[in-house]
């Protein structure tokens, strides 16, 4: 069966690696980006099946990346999961208003992120 491609975007190397290992172990293909600008470039190049996106990043934050991807016909249907240490309801609400499909608060349980990804890939 076809392997799902996930774009993991986080400016923290440790966080990026942790998510990458988790997804690779689940049989997914993983691409990574270190900031928002790189995220948009990679996403438009590979058109991933899903994007796991950190909110607080240099150059372009996760909200901006999400808006950019959702406003581009090539990537508008790619599900986006925002990951943030901001766990207030306002932040979640704002993330969803930017077009995010899910919002996961850091620190998250790997199994929680994985089930969110699988759920969105099934939809």
mmCIF file of N, CA, C and O in Angstrom, residues 68-108:
data_model
loop_
_atom_site.group_PDB
_atom_site.id
_atom_site.type_symbol
_atom_site.label_atom_id
_atom_site.label_comp_id
_atom_site.label_asym_id
_atom_site.label_seq_id
_atom_site.Cartn_x
_atom_site.Cartn_y
_atom_site.Cartn_z
ATOM 1 N N UNK A 68 -0.817 30.243 4.166
ATOM 2 C CA UNK A 68 -0.199 30.196 2.842
ATOM 3 C C UNK A 68 -0.532 28.899 2.126
ATOM 4 O O UNK A 68 -0.926 28.892 0.957
ATOM 5 N N UNK A 69 -0.406 27.784 2.837
ATOM 6 C CA UNK A 69 -0.691 26.476 2.232
ATOM 7 C C UNK A 69 -2.166 26.333 1.888
ATOM 8 O O UNK A 69 -2.524 25.803 0.835
ATOM 9 N N UNK A 70 -3.032 26.817 2.779
ATOM 10 C CA UNK A 70 -4.470 26.674 2.555
ATOM 11 C C UNK A 70 -4.985 27.610 1.459
ATOM 12 O O UNK A 70 -6.069 27.405 0.926
ATOM 13 N N UNK A 71 -4.201 28.632 1.131
ATOM 14 C CA UNK A 71 -4.663 29.556 0.090
ATOM 15 C C UNK A 71 -4.060 29.207 -1.271
ATOM 16 O O UNK A 71 -4.338 29.863 -2.268
ATOM 17 N N UNK A 72 -3.230 28.164 -1.319
ATOM 18 C CA UNK A 72 -2.638 27.741 -2.585
ATOM 19 C C UNK A 72 -3.389 26.513 -3.097
ATOM 20 O O UNK A 72 -3.522 25.527 -2.381
ATOM 21 N N UNK A 73 -3.881 26.578 -4.343
ATOM 22 C CA UNK A 73 -4.653 25.457 -4.892
ATOM 23 C C UNK A 73 -3.917 24.117 -4.819
ATOM 24 O O UNK A 73 -4.536 23.074 -4.654
ATOM 25 N N UNK A 74 -2.582 24.155 -4.912
ATOM 26 C CA UNK A 74 -1.802 22.911 -4.903
ATOM 27 C C UNK A 74 -1.820 22.227 -3.527
ATOM 28 O O UNK A 74 -1.723 21.013 -3.435
ATOM 29 N N UNK A 75 -1.912 23.031 -2.468
ATOM 30 C CA UNK A 75 -1.807 22.459 -1.123
ATOM 31 C C UNK A 75 -3.039 22.703 -0.259
ATOM 32 O O UNK A 75 -3.048 22.345 0.910
ATOM 33 N N UNK A 76 -4.083 23.282 -0.841
ATOM 34 C CA UNK A 76 -5.234 23.675 -0.010
ATOM 35 C C UNK A 76 -5.945 22.498 0.644
ATOM 36 O O UNK A 76 -6.575 22.648 1.679
ATOM 37 N N UNK A 77 -5.826 21.303 0.062
ATOM 38 C CA UNK A 77 -6.509 20.149 0.633
ATOM 39 C C UNK A 77 -5.616 19.289 1.524
ATOM 40 O O UNK A 77 -6.042 18.237 2.002
ATOM 41 N N UNK A 78 -4.377 19.728 1.725
ATOM 42 C CA UNK A 78 -3.461 18.982 2.594
ATOM 43 C C UNK A 78 -3.800 19.311 4.051
ATOM 44 O O UNK A 78 -3.791 20.477 4.443
ATOM 45 N N UNK A 79 -4.110 18.287 4.863
ATOM 46 C CA UNK A 79 -4.423 18.566 6.268
ATOM 47 C C UNK A 79 -3.211 19.129 7.010
ATOM 48 O O UNK A 79 -2.081 18.700 6.763
ATOM 49 N N UNK A 80 -3.458 20.072 7.897
ATOM 50 C CA UNK A 80 -2.396 20.687 8.692
ATOM 51 C C UNK A 80 -2.704 20.496 10.181
ATOM 52 O O UNK A 80 -3.804 20.806 10.635
ATOM 53 N N UNK A 81 -1.712 19.963 10.912
ATOM 54 C CA UNK A 81 -1.824 19.857 12.371
ATOM 55 C C UNK A 81 -0.893 20.895 12.967
ATOM 56 O O UNK A 81 0.318 20.861 12.717
ATOM 57 N N UNK A 82 -1.435 21.824 13.728
ATOM 58 C CA UNK A 82 -0.595 22.802 14.420
ATOM 59 C C UNK A 82 -0.169 22.220 15.762
ATOM 60 O O UNK A 82 -0.990 21.642 16.482
ATOM 61 N N UNK A 83 1.113 22.360 16.086
ATOM 62 C CA UNK A 83 1.631 21.915 17.380
ATOM 63 C C UNK A 83 2.158 23.130 18.106
ATOM 64 O O UNK A 83 2.985 23.864 17.563
ATOM 65 N N UNK A 84 1.674 23.354 19.310
ATOM 66 C CA UNK A 84 2.122 24.539 20.016
ATOM 67 C C UNK A 84 2.149 24.362 21.510
ATOM 68 O O UNK A 84 1.360 23.612 22.071
ATOM 69 N N UNK A 85 3.062 25.079 22.137
ATOM 70 C CA UNK A 85 3.088 25.096 23.606
ATOM 71 C C UNK A 85 2.043 26.072 24.124
ATOM 72 O O UNK A 85 1.756 26.137 25.309
ATOM 73 N N UNK A 86 1.450 26.845 23.204
ATOM 74 C CA UNK A 86 0.351 27.738 23.596
ATOM 75 C C UNK A 86 -0.914 26.903 23.647
ATOM 76 O O UNK A 86 -1.389 26.432 22.627
ATOM 77 N N UNK A 87 -1.441 26.722 24.833
ATOM 78 C CA UNK A 87 -2.566 25.795 24.962
ATOM 79 C C UNK A 87 -3.877 26.486 25.318
ATOM 80 O O UNK A 87 -4.848 25.853 25.678
ATOM 81 N N UNK A 88 -3.888 27.812 25.241
ATOM 82 C CA UNK A 88 -5.130 28.522 25.552
ATOM 83 C C UNK A 88 -6.182 28.260 24.474
ATOM 84 O O UNK A 88 -5.851 28.038 23.321
ATOM 85 N N UNK A 89 -7.431 28.333 24.870
ATOM 86 C CA UNK A 89 -8.511 28.152 23.894
ATOM 87 C C UNK A 89 -8.408 29.159 22.764
ATOM 88 O O UNK A 89 -8.674 28.841 21.621
ATOM 89 N N UNK A 90 -7.962 30.390 23.100
ATOM 90 C CA UNK A 90 -7.835 31.412 22.071
ATOM 91 C C UNK A 90 -6.862 30.962 20.988
ATOM 92 O O UNK A 90 -7.109 31.125 19.802
ATOM 93 N N UNK A 91 -5.735 30.388 21.409
ATOM 94 C CA UNK A 91 -4.718 29.952 20.450
ATOM 95 C C UNK A 91 -5.270 28.863 19.545
ATOM 96 O O UNK A 91 -5.048 28.868 18.338
ATOM 97 N N UNK A 92 -5.996 27.924 20.139
ATOM 98 C CA UNK A 92 -6.597 26.843 19.355
ATOM 99 C C UNK A 92 -7.596 27.423 18.350
ATOM 100 O O UNK A 92 -7.587 27.064 17.176
ATOM 101 N N UNK A 93 -8.440 28.327 18.846
ATOM 102 C CA UNK A 93 -9.451 28.946 18.006
ATOM 103 C C UNK A 93 -8.786 29.679 16.835
ATOM 104 O O UNK A 93 -9.197 29.549 15.690
ATOM 105 N N UNK A 94 -7.732 30.438 17.143
ATOM 106 C CA UNK A 94 -7.025 31.204 16.118
ATOM 107 C C UNK A 94 -6.400 30.256 15.094
ATOM 108 O O UNK A 94 -6.452 30.498 13.895
ATOM 109 N N UNK A 95 -5.819 29.153 15.601
ATOM 110 C CA UNK A 95 -5.212 28.174 14.703
ATOM 111 C C UNK A 95 -6.230 27.599 13.734
ATOM 112 O O UNK A 95 -5.977 27.489 12.534
ATOM 113 N N UNK A 96 -7.405 27.270 14.237
ATOM 114 C CA UNK A 96 -8.451 26.724 13.383
ATOM 115 C C UNK A 96 -8.935 27.776 12.376
ATOM 116 O O UNK A 96 -9.243 27.451 11.241
ATOM 117 N N UNK A 97 -8.940 29.027 12.804
ATOM 118 C CA UNK A 97 -9.361 30.098 11.882
ATOM 119 C C UNK A 97 -8.368 30.267 10.739
ATOM 120 O O UNK A 97 -8.731 30.762 9.679
ATOM 121 N N UNK A 98 -7.115 29.867 10.963
ATOM 122 C CA UNK A 98 -6.107 29.970 9.896
ATOM 123 C C UNK A 98 -6.216 28.791 8.929
ATOM 124 O O UNK A 98 -5.460 28.694 7.973
ATOM 125 N N UNK A 99 -7.125 27.880 9.233
ATOM 126 C CA UNK A 99 -7.348 26.751 8.329
ATOM 127 C C UNK A 99 -6.783 25.438 8.823
ATOM 128 O O UNK A 99 -6.806 24.437 8.102
ATOM 129 N N UNK A 100 -6.238 25.415 10.052
ATOM 130 C CA UNK A 100 -5.677 24.165 10.579
ATOM 131 C C UNK A 100 -6.772 23.114 10.730
ATOM 132 O O UNK A 100 -7.917 23.446 11.021
ATOM 133 N N UNK A 101 -6.386 21.869 10.547
ATOM 134 C CA UNK A 101 -7.346 20.771 10.664
ATOM 135 C C UNK A 101 -7.341 20.176 12.061
ATOM 136 O O UNK A 101 -8.288 19.508 12.465
ATOM 137 N N UNK A 102 -6.254 20.397 12.798
ATOM 138 C CA UNK A 102 -6.156 19.912 14.171
ATOM 139 C C UNK A 102 -5.135 20.759 14.916
ATOM 140 O O UNK A 102 -4.293 21.414 14.306
ATOM 141 N N UNK A 103 -5.226 20.719 16.245
ATOM 142 C CA UNK A 103 -4.334 21.514 17.087
ATOM 143 C C UNK A 103 -3.890 20.630 18.244
ATOM 144 O O UNK A 103 -4.723 20.140 18.994
ATOM 145 N N UNK A 104 -2.588 20.372 18.318
ATOM 146 C CA UNK A 104 -2.048 19.517 19.373
ATOM 147 C C UNK A 104 -1.143 20.364 20.260
ATOM 148 O O UNK A 104 -0.272 21.081 19.764
ATOM 149 N N UNK A 105 -1.362 20.292 21.562
ATOM 150 C CA UNK A 105 -0.561 21.099 22.490
ATOM 151 C C UNK A 105 0.708 20.367 22.920
ATOM 152 O O UNK A 105 0.689 19.178 23.193
ATOM 153 N N UNK A 106 1.798 21.110 22.943
ATOM 154 C CA UNK A 106 3.064 20.575 23.468
ATOM 155 C C UNK A 106 3.092 20.801 24.968
ATOM 156 O O UNK A 106 2.619 21.826 25.415
ATOM 157 N N UNK A 107 3.729 19.926 25.744
ATOM 158 C CA UNK A 107 4.261 18.648 25.249
ATOM 159 C C UNK A 107 3.125 17.663 25.009
ATOM 160 O O UNK A 107 2.192 17.604 25.785
ATOM 161 N N UNK A 108 3.200 16.937 23.907
ATOM 162 C CA UNK A 108 2.126 15.993 23.611
ATOM 163 C C UNK A 108 2.641 14.569 23.764
ATOM 164 O O UNK A 108 3.837 14.316 23.715
#
